[in-house]
Amino acid sequence: MSVQTPEVQPIIIKKVKGHGEHHGGAWKVAYADFVTAMMALFIVLWLMSSSEPVKKAVAGYFRDPSGKSGENGSGQGGVGESLSIRRDDMGKLKQTLESAMKQSPELEKLKNQVQMTVTGEGLRIELLESEAGTFFDSGSASPSAQGKDMLRVISAQLGKMQNKLLVEGHTDARPFASASGYSNWELSSDRANSARKVMQDSGLGADQVSEVRGYAAQRLRKPQDPNDASNRRVSIVVRYLDAPPAPAAPPDKAATATKAGPPTKAGPPASEASKAPAKK
């Protein structure tokens, strides 16, 4: 009697495709884009809440990733030699100048006669005269010893920058008449130009002074007291780096302006000056 062997049926295994295999790998690309966008968002939020030094350091890195700018004398943070003072940095420049003045006991005594104000055109530094004459000798376009020292301290700081400067001369309303025709117009222009020359000899760049102006008594600091000594002053304006060109003065109120160059004659001879009222 023979025994029959039952027929063995083949086993068939069906593979069910998963959700990920059905769509391929596109989801990975979309997820990577999402993570990158979130990382960029968090970096921006972190920078917005960071301190100013951190922002400058990050900006300095993107301006010079290799860090080779230090070899040329400028730091990555943007603060150091060859500065470019913009609107947000004028307050820091004012503090720097005040600190430089404190290092000299003689100049520290004159701090009340040096007024620094941040204005729409830049940092205005004004050297105000006293009744006895502080920065300029009475009736003279030549700076006094104190005036030269103060101008040297200022130019030592401003010479590190790329900003353009305006130098202005002002007088009070007392007439300065002489037989040679020398007047407040010439005196204010000559004082501004003399200040420009001292500053350029003490550190300013050759092309840093863009204008030298003389206003005589047309722009009094104290209009209510035209003869006040503080109306006699030399103003140095540190213009913003991104400032537009200075507008020209209208013809009817135009100042006697001179290009940067050698100063004109310092004033009338002593014999002629004695014929006019004393001018300080």
GROMACS .gro file of C-alpha atoms in nm:
model
  280
    1MET     CA    1   0.000   0.000   0.000
    2SER     CA    2   0.148   0.329  -0.108
    3VAL     CA    3   0.130   0.650   0.098
    4GLN     CA    4   0.059   0.973  -0.091
    5THR     CA    5   0.247   1.283   0.010
    6PRO     CA    6   0.021   1.589   0.038
    7GLU     CA    7   0.097   1.864  -0.216
    8VAL     CA    8   0.280   2.158  -0.056
    9GLN     CA    9   0.139   2.495  -0.156
   10PRO     CA   10   0.393   2.773  -0.217
   11ILE     CA   11   0.400   3.053   0.042
   12ILE     CA   12   0.346   3.397  -0.112
   13ILE     CA   13   0.460   3.701   0.092
   14LYS     CA   14   0.309   4.034  -0.005
   15LYS     CA   15   0.507   4.347   0.086
   16VAL     CA   16   0.288   4.641   0.187
   17LYS     CA   17   0.441   4.978   0.105
   18GLY     CA   18   0.467   5.220   0.396
   19HIS     CA   19   0.361   5.584   0.395
   20GLY     CA   20   0.720   5.708   0.364
   21GLU     CA   21   0.802   5.482   0.074
   22HIS     CA   22   0.484   5.582  -0.106
   23HIS     CA   23   0.591   5.954  -0.112
   24GLY     CA   24   0.963   5.903  -0.157
   25GLY     CA   25   1.214   6.136   0.021
   26ALA     CA   26   1.050   6.473  -0.056
   27TRP     CA   27   0.938   6.515   0.303
   28LYS     CA   28   1.302   6.523   0.416
   29VAL     CA   29   1.376   6.823   0.195
   30ALA     CA   30   1.071   7.011   0.321
   31TYR     CA   31   1.163   6.937   0.682
   32ALA     CA   32   1.521   7.057   0.629
   33ASP     CA   33   1.393   7.384   0.480
   34PHE     CA   34   1.165   7.432   0.779
   35VAL     CA   35   1.447   7.375   1.029
   36THR     CA   36   1.675   7.617   0.840
   37ALA     CA   37   1.406   7.888   0.839
   38MET     CA   38   1.348   7.844   1.213
   39MET     CA   39   1.721   7.869   1.284
   40ALA     CA   40   1.744   8.192   1.083
   41LEU     CA   41   1.446   8.333   1.272
   42PHE     CA   42   1.602   8.259   1.611
   43ILE     CA   43   1.934   8.416   1.502
   44VAL     CA   44   1.755   8.735   1.398
   45LEU     CA   45   1.562   8.747   1.727
   46TRP     CA   46   1.886   8.695   1.921
   47LEU     CA   47   2.063   8.975   1.734
   48MET     CA   48   1.775   9.216   1.793
   49SER     CA   49   1.800   9.162   2.167
   50SER     CA   50   2.183   9.168   2.181
   51SER     CA   51   2.397   9.457   2.301
   52GLU     CA   52   2.558   9.705   2.061
   53PRO     CA   53   2.912   9.559   2.091
   54VAL     CA   54   2.778   9.215   1.997
   55LYS     CA   55   2.601   9.356   1.692
   56LYS     CA   56   2.917   9.535   1.581
   57ALA     CA   57   3.124   9.220   1.627
   58VAL     CA   58   2.882   9.014   1.417
   59ALA     CA   59   2.871   9.283   1.149
   60GLY     CA   60   3.250   9.301   1.151
   61TYR     CA   61   3.273   8.927   1.091
   62PHE     CA   62   3.049   8.940   0.785
   63ARG     CA   63   3.245   9.240   0.650
   64ASP     CA   64   3.574   9.057   0.694
   65PRO     CA   65   3.533   8.681   0.761
   66SER     CA   66   3.905   8.615   0.719
   67GLY     CA   67   3.995   8.873   0.984
   68LYS     CA   68   4.266   9.032   0.771
   69SER     CA   69   4.141   9.387   0.815
   70GLY     CA   70   4.334   9.403   1.141
   71GLU     CA   71   4.654   9.386   0.939
   72ASN     CA   72   4.561   9.722   0.784
   73GLY     CA   73   4.499   9.895   1.115
   74SER     CA   74   4.120   9.867   1.144
   75GLY     CA   75   3.932   9.634   1.371
   76GLN     CA   76   3.642   9.411   1.279
   77GLY     CA   77   3.410   9.579   1.523
   78GLY     CA   78   3.431   9.911   1.348
   79VAL     CA   79   3.566  10.095   1.652
   80GLY     CA   80   3.933  10.188   1.648
   81GLU     CA   81   4.167  10.373   1.419
   82SER     CA   82   4.026  10.526   1.100
   83LEU     CA   83   3.674  10.555   1.241
   84SER     CA   84   3.366  10.639   1.042
   85ILE     CA   85   3.135  10.824   1.276
   86ARG     CA   86   2.769  10.792   1.190
   87ARG     CA   87   2.460  10.932   1.359
   88ASP     CA   88   2.447  10.675   1.638
   89ASP     CA   89   2.813  10.730   1.732
   90MET     CA   90   2.825  11.109   1.776
   91GLY     CA   91   2.750  11.081   2.146
   92LYS     CA   92   3.049  10.850   2.189
   93LEU     CA   93   3.273  11.095   2.003
   94LYS     CA   94   3.161  11.372   2.239
   95GLN     CA   95   3.255  11.157   2.540
   96THR     CA   96   3.593  11.077   2.384
   97LEU     CA   97   3.675  11.445   2.335
   98GLU     CA   98   3.566  11.530   2.690
   99SER     CA   99   3.790  11.253   2.826
  100ALA     CA  100   4.085  11.381   2.621
  101MET     CA  101   4.038  11.730   2.765
  102LYS     CA  102   4.037  11.595   3.121
  103GLN     CA  103   4.386  11.454   3.071
  104SER     CA  104   4.524  11.810   3.063
  105PRO     CA  105   4.469  12.011   3.385
  106GLU     CA  106   4.502  12.340   3.194
  107LEU     CA  107   4.242  12.243   2.935
  108GLU     CA  108   4.014  12.096   3.200
  109LYS     CA  109   3.980  12.447   3.345
  110LEU     CA  110   3.837  12.563   3.011
  111LYS     CA  111   3.566  12.297   2.987
  112ASN     CA  112   3.290  12.554   3.041
  113GLN     CA  113   3.409  12.742   2.734
  114VAL     CA  114   3.397  12.436   2.510
  115GLN     CA  115   3.040  12.346   2.417
  116MET     CA  116   2.967  12.022   2.227
  117THR     CA  117   2.622  11.956   2.088
  118VAL     CA  118   2.489  11.679   1.863
  119THR     CA  119   2.280  11.851   1.595
  120GLY     CA  120   2.111  11.758   1.269
  121GLU     CA  121   2.431  11.832   1.073
  122GLY     CA  122   2.671  11.652   1.307
  123LEU     CA  123   2.868  11.718   1.626
  124ARG     CA  124   2.917  12.093   1.675
  125ILE     CA  125   3.221  12.185   1.886
  126GLU     CA  126   3.231  12.552   1.985
  127LEU     CA  127   3.527  12.731   2.140
  128LEU     CA  128   3.371  13.026   2.322
  129GLU     CA  129   3.570  13.337   2.403
  130SER     CA  130   3.568  13.518   2.738
  131GLU     CA  131   3.591  13.890   2.802
  132ALA     CA  132   3.966  13.858   2.849
  133GLY     CA  133   4.012  13.645   2.538
  134THR     CA  134   4.085  13.274   2.577
  135PHE     CA  135   4.145  13.097   2.249
  136PHE     CA  136   4.239  13.405   2.043
  137ASP     CA  137   4.420  13.721   2.142
  138SER     CA  138   4.213  14.036   2.142
  139GLY     CA  139   4.149  14.160   1.787
  140SER     CA  140   4.388  13.901   1.639
  141ALA     CA  141   4.334  13.610   1.405
  142SER     CA  142   4.622  13.415   1.563
  143PRO     CA  143   4.525  13.153   1.825
  144SER     CA  144   4.663  13.197   2.173
  145ALA     CA  145   4.876  12.928   2.340
  146GLN     CA  146   4.565  12.787   2.507
  147GLY     CA  147   4.379  12.799   2.178
  148LYS     CA  148   4.651  12.601   1.999
  149ASP     CA  149   4.661  12.340   2.276
  150MET     CA  150   4.285  12.293   2.261
  151LEU     CA  151   4.285  12.267   1.881
  152ARG     CA  152   4.564  12.007   1.894
  153VAL     CA  153   4.371  11.792   2.142
  154ILE     CA  154   4.062  11.808   1.924
  155SER     CA  155   4.245  11.737   1.599
  156ALA     CA  156   4.426  11.439   1.754
  157GLN     CA  157   4.087  11.270   1.792
  158LEU     CA  158   3.917  11.395   1.477
  159GLY     CA  159   4.217  11.303   1.264
  160LYS     CA  160   4.141  10.933   1.323
  161MET     CA  161   3.812  10.964   1.137
  162GLN     CA  162   3.697  10.980   0.780
  163ASN     CA  163   3.427  11.239   0.848
  164LYS     CA  164   3.442  11.577   0.679
  165LEU     CA  165   3.473  11.892   0.893
  166LEU     CA  166   3.341  12.245   0.864
  167VAL     CA  167   3.524  12.526   1.045
  168GLU     CA  168   3.332  12.847   1.117
  169GLY     CA  169   3.437  13.181   1.262
  170HIS     CA  170   3.197  13.413   1.444
  171THR     CA  171   3.225  13.756   1.609
  172ASP     CA  172   3.002  13.967   1.827
  173ALA     CA  173   2.813  14.271   1.698
  174ARG     CA  174   3.073  14.530   1.794
  175PRO     CA  175   3.206  14.697   1.478
  176PHE     CA  176   3.567  14.643   1.385
  177ALA     CA  177   3.651  14.928   1.154
  178SER     CA  178   3.994  15.033   1.035
  179ALA     CA  179   4.150  15.251   0.771
  180SER     CA  180   4.242  14.939   0.571
  181GLY     CA  181   3.882  14.816   0.563
  182TYR     CA  182   3.949  14.514   0.784
  183SER     CA  183   3.618  14.423   0.949
  184ASN     CA  184   3.440  14.148   1.139
  185TRP     CA  185   3.400  13.958   0.815
  186GLU     CA  186   3.775  13.931   0.764
  187LEU     CA  187   3.839  13.864   1.133
  188SER     CA  188   3.589  13.576   1.153
  189SER     CA  189   3.720  13.420   0.829
  190ASP     CA  190   4.084  13.455   0.933
  191ARG     CA  191   4.023  13.299   1.275
  192ALA     CA  192   3.846  13.001   1.119
  193ASN     CA  193   4.124  12.957   0.867
  194SER     CA  194   4.394  12.987   1.134
  195ALA     CA  195   4.216  12.720   1.339
  196ARG     CA  196   4.201  12.500   1.030
  197LYS     CA  197   4.576  12.538   0.974
  198VAL     CA  198   4.665  12.449   1.335
  199MET     CA  199   4.441  12.142   1.323
  200GLN     CA  200   4.579  12.019   0.992
  201ASP     CA  201   4.930  12.059   1.129
  202SER     CA  202   4.826  11.850   1.432
  203GLY     CA  203   4.670  11.540   1.280
  204LEU     CA  204   4.381  11.622   1.048
  205GLY     CA  205   4.384  11.474   0.700
  206ALA     CA  206   4.478  11.705   0.413
  207ASP     CA  207   4.130  11.676   0.261
  208GLN     CA  208   3.932  11.639   0.582
  209VAL     CA  209   3.828  12.005   0.609
  210SER     CA  210   3.571  12.063   0.336
  211GLU     CA  211   3.481  12.425   0.412
  212VAL     CA  212   3.606  12.727   0.605
  213ARG     CA  213   3.345  12.994   0.672
  214GLY     CA  214   3.335  13.337   0.827
  215TYR     CA  215   2.998  13.468   0.946
  216ALA     CA  216   3.098  13.787   1.131
  217ALA     CA  217   2.797  13.869   1.357
  218GLN     CA  218   2.532  13.715   1.131
  219ARG     CA  219   2.479  13.407   1.351
  220LEU     CA  220   2.497  13.526   1.709
  221ARG     CA  221   2.493  13.263   1.979
  222LYS     CA  222   2.306  13.502   2.207
  223PRO     CA  223   2.092  13.729   1.988
  224GLN     CA  224   1.943  13.889   2.300
  225ASP     CA  225   2.292  14.010   2.396
  226PRO     CA  226   2.478  14.084   2.068
  227ASN     CA  227   2.792  14.207   2.246
  228ASP     CA  228   2.828  13.905   2.475
  229ALA     CA  229   3.177  13.751   2.464
  230SER     CA  230   3.042  13.401   2.387
  231ASN     CA  231   2.925  13.527   2.048
  232ARG     CA  232   3.294  13.535   1.954
  233ARG     CA  233   3.372  13.174   1.881
  234VAL     CA  234   3.516  12.922   1.640
  235SER     CA  235   3.287  12.630   1.559
  236ILE     CA  236   3.406  12.291   1.433
  237VAL     CA  237   3.130  12.077   1.283
  238VAL     CA  238   3.199  11.703   1.248
  239ARG     CA  239   2.958  11.603   0.975
  240TYR     CA  240   2.788  11.266   0.962
  241LEU     CA  241   2.958  11.028   0.723
  242ASP     CA  242   2.634  10.987   0.526
  243ALA     CA  243   2.540  11.357   0.541
  244PRO     CA  244   2.439  11.532   0.216
  245PRO     CA  245   2.654  11.823   0.089
  246ALA     CA  246   2.612  12.144   0.289
  247PRO     CA  247   2.376  12.390   0.118
  248ALA     CA  248   2.521  12.716  -0.003
  249ALA     CA  249   2.435  13.026   0.200
  250PRO     CA  250   2.183  13.265   0.035
  251PRO     CA  251   2.346  13.565  -0.135
  252ASP     CA  252   2.188  13.824   0.095
  253LYS     CA  253   2.326  13.652   0.404
  254ALA     CA  254   2.629  13.488   0.253
  255ALA     CA  255   2.931  13.458   0.473
  256THR     CA  256   3.278  13.544   0.362
  257ALA     CA  257   3.392  13.189   0.288
  258THR     CA  258   3.742  13.083   0.200
  259LYS     CA  259   3.874  12.758   0.062
  260ALA     CA  260   4.121  12.569   0.275
  261GLY     CA  261   4.449  12.744   0.214
  262PRO     CA  262   4.701  12.975   0.379
  263PRO     CA  263   4.539  13.230   0.613
  264THR     CA  264   4.508  13.586   0.500
  265LYS     CA  265   4.670  13.875   0.683
  266ALA     CA  266   4.612  13.854   1.055
  267GLY     CA  267   4.473  14.206   1.094
  268PRO     CA  268   4.542  14.574   1.059
  269PRO     CA  269   4.864  14.729   1.188
  270ALA     CA  270   4.867  14.838   1.549
  271SER     CA  271   4.853  15.203   1.446
  272GLU     CA  272   4.534  15.143   1.247
  273ALA     CA  273   4.372  14.918   1.504
  274SER     CA  274   4.416  15.189   1.765
  275LYS     CA  275   4.181  15.411   1.565
  276ALA     CA  276   3.895  15.165   1.606
  277PRO     CA  277   3.711  15.050   1.921
  278ALA     CA  278   3.882  14.766   2.106
  279LYS     CA  279   3.778  14.430   1.963
  280LYS     CA  280   3.811  14.097   2.135
   0.00000   0.00000   0.00000
